[in-house]
Structures are given as C-alpha cells and as structure tokens.
Amino acid sequence: MSPHHAIVLACGTGLLFSQVSRSFGRELNVPDSVVDPAAHNRAAWDKYVQEGNEWSRPVSSEEVERARMGDWSVVLIGHEPVDRSWLPADLTGKEVLCLASGGGQQGPILAAAGARITVFDNSPRQLGQDQRVAARDGLELRTVLGDMRDLSAFGDATFDVVFHPVSNLFVPDVAAVWRECFRVLRPGGRLLAGFLNPDVYLFDHEALDERGELIVVHKLPYSDVTHYSAEERATKFGADAALEYSHTLTDQIGGQLAAGFILTGFAEAPHQSNASAPYLSHYFATLAFKPG
C-alpha cells in the first residue's frame, strides 16, 4: 500500500497547492523489460516484513476469536472496514482467494469467519505471517507463492470470492490481473478490489514528506522505473524499496469491464496519514461480479 511514497506523519491544516512544475518531472523512458518487478518487489516486501511494515503485522488471537463468534471486519482500502454487504452473508464453506493479500491480516479473519481461504502473495515472508497465525490459532488456510498476474496455479472457476486489497501498484500492468481474476472465479462469483487513485502520483514525494506541500511534478502514468534512474530511486526511496506503478482508471475500472466483470459497487477513502487526505481520495474500491 505504497510504503515508500506515503508519508508517515499527519500534516497540519493550511496545506498549499504549489505552482505546477512546467517540467512534469523526468521521464527516462527506461523500458520495463530491463527490470523484473516481481523479483525486485518480492525481495522488497520480504524486507518490509522484517522491518514491521503496517501491512505485515498479523492480527491478534483475540481478533481471530471474535471473528469465530461473528464479530469481524477486514480492510480493502485504507483503514476503513469493507462494507459487509460486499461479501456473502454467510462465508461458511465459501472458497475465497486473498489475492496479493499476505501479511496475516485479511486471510486469517475470513478463515475464522468460516471461509475456505487461499492466500496468494509474491512475498514468502508475507505468506509466512499467515502461516504463523494459522498455526497459532488453529486455522485452516493454504498459502501459494506467485505473481498476481499469473494465477495458473488455480483452475478455471475455482473460487467464489477474490479479495484483492490495494496491491496492484506493484505490477506494471493490471489487465492480466483482471483477466486471471475473472477466469478463476465461478459464475456468479465476486471480485472485491482496492487500488490507488492515480492522481496521488502527480506529487513530489519529498515535498509531501518534508513540508506537507502538494507540488505537481510527475506526468501520468507514473512509474518508478521510467521516472527515475536506479541511483535516483536509491536516493529518494532506498535501494531496496518496492517499485511502484500508477494505473489509469481506464486500466483499473475499464480493465475489469473488458475482462467481463459487471461492476455493482464503488467506494473511496482518504489516506490515513498522507498530506493529500484533505483534498482527494487516495483509495478506490470496486465490487464486481462474474456473470452467471
């Protein structure tokens, strides 16, 4: 959920939109083919787990026990619980794919609520968090390692629900994600997806972090690979930081429609701490169904 681009301190009121840069940032036009985002981001997220990233902190045994009793919530965007009506009223026995959703958070809660859970993630350490919660609290769930763009580990029409929290910013293309989600869902199955508002990538990250200023410098679509050299990325974000990519709403919403989904729900939320929060929604979420 954008760990190296999100500021960690809430800024005060009176933020100023600075004059738009005429340069729209650097565009090096480095082809994505020279970088393997899956391999790079696997290592990055393994490191984030070791560092205690907020999206890698497992739920408690108390939360799992409450979920067993029917008192539960999971997040799809930001820190806001997803609308329970977006999920089946009774999860008992439902096959749920938690897609790019490792970290010991959503998967264990939905498993405790009765679902048959598969957690699919690119990071072995993220999956390790789910495995530890399952062992600690006696939950049944399976974990599968892989790239969210390739769900060939699963057959057609395998799942009733795909739960896909904000994570597709870590792959350069999302069309394959939507196609694969559609393929593995059963007819009548549902996709809950969270993703970033692409406008958040317009801004200079250092100005946000250091002064709480919203300065437009990047032309969209944005990519860490095409907008900065490896040396610049190391200076700005750290050499081991995950690579991020913005995606247009045509790719995010239009891509789901092109894959065959019918969209029936939409939600948005501000970032929990970013300086952009008073001005725009940082996150979007969609509920979509596979016709059946």
PDB file of C-alpha atoms in Angstrom, residues 2-160:
ATOM      1  CA  SER A   2       2.554   2.438  -1.192  1.00  0.00           C
ATOM      2  CA  PRO A   3       5.082   2.129   1.689  1.00  0.00           C
ATOM      3  CA  HIS A   4       7.812   4.303   0.215  1.00  0.00           C
ATOM      4  CA  HIS A   5       5.587   7.015  -1.235  1.00  0.00           C
ATOM      5  CA  ALA A   6       3.277   7.523   1.739  1.00  0.00           C
ATOM      6  CA  ILE A   7       4.273   9.967   4.461  1.00  0.00           C
ATOM      7  CA  VAL A   8       4.116   8.659   7.995  1.00  0.00           C
ATOM      8  CA  LEU A   9       3.209  11.860   9.834  1.00  0.00           C
ATOM      9  CA  ALA A  10      -0.141  13.591   9.601  1.00  0.00           C
ATOM     10  CA  CYS A  11       0.354  17.165   8.434  1.00  0.00           C
ATOM     11  CA  GLY A  12      -1.496  20.137   9.850  1.00  0.00           C
ATOM     12  CA  THR A  13      -4.118  22.295   8.200  1.00  0.00           C
ATOM     13  CA  GLY A  14      -3.393  25.075   5.764  1.00  0.00           C
ATOM     14  CA  LEU A  15      -1.682  22.994   3.120  1.00  0.00           C
ATOM     15  CA  LEU A  16      -0.844  24.913  -0.025  1.00  0.00           C
ATOM     16  CA  PHE A  17      -1.025  23.630  -3.590  1.00  0.00           C
ATOM     17  CA  SER A  18       2.210  24.934  -5.054  1.00  0.00           C
ATOM     18  CA  GLN A  19       2.626  26.098  -8.609  1.00  0.00           C
ATOM     19  CA  VAL A  20       2.570  23.276 -11.114  1.00  0.00           C
ATOM     20  CA  SER A  21       6.005  22.399 -12.385  1.00  0.00           C
ATOM     21  CA  ARG A  22       6.480  23.035 -16.081  1.00  0.00           C
ATOM     22  CA  SER A  23       8.846  20.116 -16.427  1.00  0.00           C
ATOM     23  CA  PHE A  24       6.426  17.424 -15.178  1.00  0.00           C
ATOM     24  CA  GLY A  25       9.413  15.568 -13.772  1.00  0.00           C
ATOM     25  CA  ARG A  26      11.975  13.445 -15.524  1.00  0.00           C
ATOM     26  CA  GLU A  27      10.981  10.719 -17.910  1.00  0.00           C
ATOM     27  CA  LEU A  28      13.895   8.470 -18.671  1.00  0.00           C
ATOM     28  CA  ASN A  29      11.824   6.131 -20.858  1.00  0.00           C
ATOM     29  CA  VAL A  30      13.609   3.127 -19.445  1.00  0.00           C
ATOM     30  CA  PRO A  31      11.740   0.064 -20.736  1.00  0.00           C
ATOM     31  CA  ASP A  32      10.116  -2.015 -18.008  1.00  0.00           C
ATOM     32  CA  SER A  33      11.697  -5.084 -19.591  1.00  0.00           C
ATOM     33  CA  VAL A  34      15.066  -4.204 -18.056  1.00  0.00           C
ATOM     34  CA  VAL A  35      13.621  -4.608 -14.555  1.00  0.00           C
ATOM     35  CA  ASP A  36      11.873  -7.681 -13.144  1.00  0.00           C
ATOM     36  CA  PRO A  37       9.245  -6.104 -10.873  1.00  0.00           C
ATOM     37  CA  ALA A  38       8.122  -9.419  -9.389  1.00  0.00           C
ATOM     38  CA  ALA A  39      11.642 -10.413  -8.312  1.00  0.00           C
ATOM     39  CA  HIS A  40      12.510  -6.925  -7.087  1.00  0.00           C
ATOM     40  CA  ASN A  41       9.280  -6.465  -5.135  1.00  0.00           C
ATOM     41  CA  ARG A  42       9.457  -9.949  -3.643  1.00  0.00           C
ATOM     42  CA  ALA A  43      12.751  -9.010  -2.022  1.00  0.00           C
ATOM     43  CA  ALA A  44      11.401  -5.594  -1.042  1.00  0.00           C
ATOM     44  CA  TRP A  45       8.342  -6.994   0.709  1.00  0.00           C
ATOM     45  CA  ASP A  46      10.361  -9.676   2.458  1.00  0.00           C
ATOM     46  CA  LYS A  47      12.408  -6.819   3.896  1.00  0.00           C
ATOM     47  CA  TYR A  48       9.298  -4.822   4.822  1.00  0.00           C
ATOM     48  CA  VAL A  49       8.087  -7.791   6.860  1.00  0.00           C
ATOM     49  CA  GLN A  50      11.344  -7.861   8.776  1.00  0.00           C
ATOM     50  CA  GLU A  51      11.004  -4.126   9.409  1.00  0.00           C
ATOM     51  CA  GLY A  52       7.451  -4.436  10.745  1.00  0.00           C
ATOM     52  CA  ASN A  53       5.564  -2.694   7.940  1.00  0.00           C
ATOM     53  CA  GLU A  54       1.974  -1.985   8.996  1.00  0.00           C
ATOM     54  CA  TRP A  55       0.583  -4.280   6.282  1.00  0.00           C
ATOM     55  CA  SER A  56       2.734  -7.131   7.610  1.00  0.00           C
ATOM     56  CA  ARG A  57       1.547  -7.119  11.225  1.00  0.00           C
ATOM     57  CA  PRO A  58      -0.644 -10.154  11.871  1.00  0.00           C
ATOM     58  CA  VAL A  59      -3.988  -9.955  13.615  1.00  0.00           C
ATOM     59  CA  SER A  60      -4.180 -10.995  17.256  1.00  0.00           C
ATOM     60  CA  SER A  61      -5.617 -14.186  18.671  1.00  0.00           C
ATOM     61  CA  GLU A  62      -8.354 -12.051  20.234  1.00  0.00           C
ATOM     62  CA  GLU A  63      -9.380 -10.746  16.807  1.00  0.00           C
ATOM     63  CA  VAL A  64      -9.447 -14.276  15.435  1.00  0.00           C
ATOM     64  CA  GLU A  65     -11.628 -15.464  18.304  1.00  0.00           C
ATOM     65  CA  ARG A  66     -14.075 -12.596  17.811  1.00  0.00           C
ATOM     66  CA  ALA A  67     -14.247 -13.481  14.115  1.00  0.00           C
ATOM     67  CA  ARG A  68     -15.172 -17.041  15.062  1.00  0.00           C
ATOM     68  CA  MET A  69     -18.070 -15.570  17.022  1.00  0.00           C
ATOM     69  CA  GLY A  70     -19.214 -13.468  14.041  1.00  0.00           C
ATOM     70  CA  ASP A  71     -17.658 -10.155  15.111  1.00  0.00           C
ATOM     71  CA  TRP A  72     -15.185  -9.333  12.368  1.00  0.00           C
ATOM     72  CA  SER A  73     -14.088  -6.820   9.766  1.00  0.00           C
ATOM     73  CA  VAL A  74     -11.382  -6.641   7.103  1.00  0.00           C
ATOM     74  CA  VAL A  75      -9.947  -3.697   5.194  1.00  0.00           C
ATOM     75  CA  LEU A  76      -9.895  -3.346   1.436  1.00  0.00           C
ATOM     76  CA  ILE A  77      -8.787   0.298   1.196  1.00  0.00           C
ATOM     77  CA  GLY A  78      -7.036   2.400   3.839  1.00  0.00           C
ATOM     78  CA  HIS A  79      -8.059   1.629   7.395  1.00  0.00           C
ATOM     79  CA  GLU A  80     -11.814   1.509   6.775  1.00  0.00           C
ATOM     80  CA  PRO A  81     -13.606  -1.848   7.170  1.00  0.00           C
ATOM     81  CA  VAL A  82     -15.093  -3.096   3.932  1.00  0.00           C
ATOM     82  CA  ASP A  83     -18.873  -2.939   3.650  1.00  0.00           C
ATOM     83  CA  ARG A  84     -20.020  -6.371   4.878  1.00  0.00           C
ATOM     84  CA  SER A  85     -22.729  -6.404   2.217  1.00  0.00           C
ATOM     85  CA  TRP A  86     -19.984  -6.678  -0.406  1.00  0.00           C
ATOM     86  CA  LEU A  87     -19.210 -10.175   0.886  1.00  0.00           C
ATOM     87  CA  PRO A  88     -21.537 -13.186   1.034  1.00  0.00           C
ATOM     88  CA  ALA A  89     -23.849 -13.029   4.049  1.00  0.00           C
ATOM     89  CA  ASP A  90     -22.592 -16.463   5.099  1.00  0.00           C
ATOM     90  CA  LEU A  91     -18.950 -17.241   4.382  1.00  0.00           C
ATOM     91  CA  THR A  92     -19.155 -20.816   5.621  1.00  0.00           C
ATOM     92  CA  GLY A  93     -17.527 -23.074   3.057  1.00  0.00           C
ATOM     93  CA  LYS A  94     -17.008 -20.288   0.512  1.00  0.00           C
ATOM     94  CA  GLU A  95     -13.792 -20.581  -1.484  1.00  0.00           C
ATOM     95  CA  VAL A  96     -12.009 -17.240  -1.081  1.00  0.00           C
ATOM     96  CA  LEU A  97      -8.791 -16.179  -2.792  1.00  0.00           C
ATOM     97  CA  CYS A  98      -6.987 -13.430  -0.886  1.00  0.00           C
ATOM     98  CA  LEU A  99      -5.016 -12.073  -3.831  1.00  0.00           C
ATOM     99  CA  ALA A 100      -1.730 -10.273  -3.121  1.00  0.00           C
ATOM    100  CA  SER A 101      -3.050 -10.159   0.417  1.00  0.00           C
ATOM    101  CA  GLY A 102      -0.369 -11.750   2.579  1.00  0.00           C
ATOM    102  CA  GLY A 103       0.630 -10.390   5.949  1.00  0.00           C
ATOM    103  CA  GLY A 104      -1.565 -12.335   8.347  1.00  0.00           C
ATOM    104  CA  GLN A 105      -4.455  -9.885   8.280  1.00  0.00           C
ATOM    105  CA  GLN A 106      -7.439 -10.485   5.991  1.00  0.00           C
ATOM    106  CA  GLY A 107      -6.928 -14.198   5.316  1.00  0.00           C
ATOM    107  CA  PRO A 108      -6.989 -15.390   8.944  1.00  0.00           C
ATOM    108  CA  ILE A 109     -10.026 -13.281   9.795  1.00  0.00           C
ATOM    109  CA  LEU A 110     -12.026 -14.586   6.836  1.00  0.00           C
ATOM    110  CA  ALA A 111     -10.913 -18.127   7.669  1.00  0.00           C
ATOM    111  CA  ALA A 112     -12.118 -17.690  11.239  1.00  0.00           C
ATOM    112  CA  ALA A 113     -15.421 -16.423   9.823  1.00  0.00           C
ATOM    113  CA  GLY A 114     -15.863 -19.770   8.070  1.00  0.00           C
ATOM    114  CA  ALA A 115     -14.406 -19.320   4.593  1.00  0.00           C
ATOM    115  CA  ARG A 116     -12.027 -21.744   2.907  1.00  0.00           C
ATOM    116  CA  ILE A 117      -9.044 -19.450   2.375  1.00  0.00           C
ATOM    117  CA  THR A 118      -6.205 -19.416  -0.103  1.00  0.00           C
ATOM    118  CA  VAL A 119      -3.713 -16.582   0.393  1.00  0.00           C
ATOM    119  CA  PHE A 120      -1.712 -15.808  -2.740  1.00  0.00           C
ATOM    120  CA  ASP A 121       1.232 -13.413  -2.484  1.00  0.00           C
ATOM    121  CA  ASN A 122       4.568 -12.584  -4.096  1.00  0.00           C
ATOM    122  CA  SER A 123       6.450 -12.477  -0.774  1.00  0.00           C
ATOM    123  CA  PRO A 124       7.379 -15.655   1.132  1.00  0.00           C
ATOM    124  CA  ARG A 125       7.665 -13.677   4.357  1.00  0.00           C
ATOM    125  CA  GLN A 126       4.217 -12.139   3.882  1.00  0.00           C
ATOM    126  CA  LEU A 127       2.800 -15.634   3.440  1.00  0.00           C
ATOM    127  CA  GLY A 128       4.772 -16.690   6.499  1.00  0.00           C
ATOM    128  CA  GLN A 129       2.722 -14.258   8.585  1.00  0.00           C
ATOM    129  CA  ASP A 130      -0.493 -16.006   7.518  1.00  0.00           C
ATOM    130  CA  GLN A 131       1.040 -19.395   8.223  1.00  0.00           C
ATOM    131  CA  ARG A 132       2.068 -18.318  11.723  1.00  0.00           C
ATOM    132  CA  VAL A 133      -1.413 -17.027  12.570  1.00  0.00           C
ATOM    133  CA  ALA A 134      -2.972 -20.221  11.237  1.00  0.00           C
ATOM    134  CA  ALA A 135      -0.642 -22.386  13.362  1.00  0.00           C
ATOM    135  CA  ARG A 136      -1.096 -20.186  16.436  1.00  0.00           C
ATOM    136  CA  ASP A 137      -4.891 -20.107  16.312  1.00  0.00           C
ATOM    137  CA  GLY A 138      -5.746 -23.437  14.734  1.00  0.00           C
ATOM    138  CA  LEU A 139      -6.994 -22.059  11.405  1.00  0.00           C
ATOM    139  CA  GLU A 140      -7.152 -23.905   8.120  1.00  0.00           C
ATOM    140  CA  LEU A 141      -5.800 -21.901   5.205  1.00  0.00           C
ATOM    141  CA  ARG A 142      -3.352 -22.504   2.422  1.00  0.00           C
ATOM    142  CA  THR A 143      -0.717 -20.176   1.062  1.00  0.00           C
ATOM    143  CA  VAL A 144       0.567 -20.010  -2.515  1.00  0.00           C
ATOM    144  CA  LEU A 145       3.577 -18.029  -3.719  1.00  0.00           C
ATOM    145  CA  GLY A 146       3.382 -16.212  -7.045  1.00  0.00           C
ATOM    146  CA  ASP A 147       2.881 -13.147  -9.208  1.00  0.00           C
ATOM    147  CA  MET A 148      -0.677 -11.747  -9.125  1.00  0.00           C
ATOM    148  CA  ARG A 149      -0.631 -11.544 -12.935  1.00  0.00           C
ATOM    149  CA  ASP A 150      -0.311 -15.334 -13.238  1.00  0.00           C
ATOM    150  CA  LEU A 151      -2.847 -17.489 -11.376  1.00  0.00           C
ATOM    151  CA  SER A 152      -2.089 -20.625 -13.385  1.00  0.00           C
ATOM    152  CA  ALA A 153      -1.715 -22.482 -10.077  1.00  0.00           C
ATOM    153  CA  PHE A 154      -5.537 -22.495  -9.999  1.00  0.00           C
ATOM    154  CA  GLY A 155      -8.038 -23.996 -12.381  1.00  0.00           C
ATOM    155  CA  ASP A 156     -10.926 -22.199 -14.025  1.00  0.00           C
ATOM    156  CA  ALA A 157     -13.958 -21.421 -11.835  1.00  0.00           C
ATOM    157  CA  THR A 158     -12.198 -22.312  -8.567  1.00  0.00           C
ATOM    158  CA  PHE A 159     -13.272 -19.508  -6.227  1.00  0.00           C
ATOM    159  CA  ASP A 160     -16.461 -17.844  -5.031  1.00  0.00           C
TER     160      ASP A 160
END
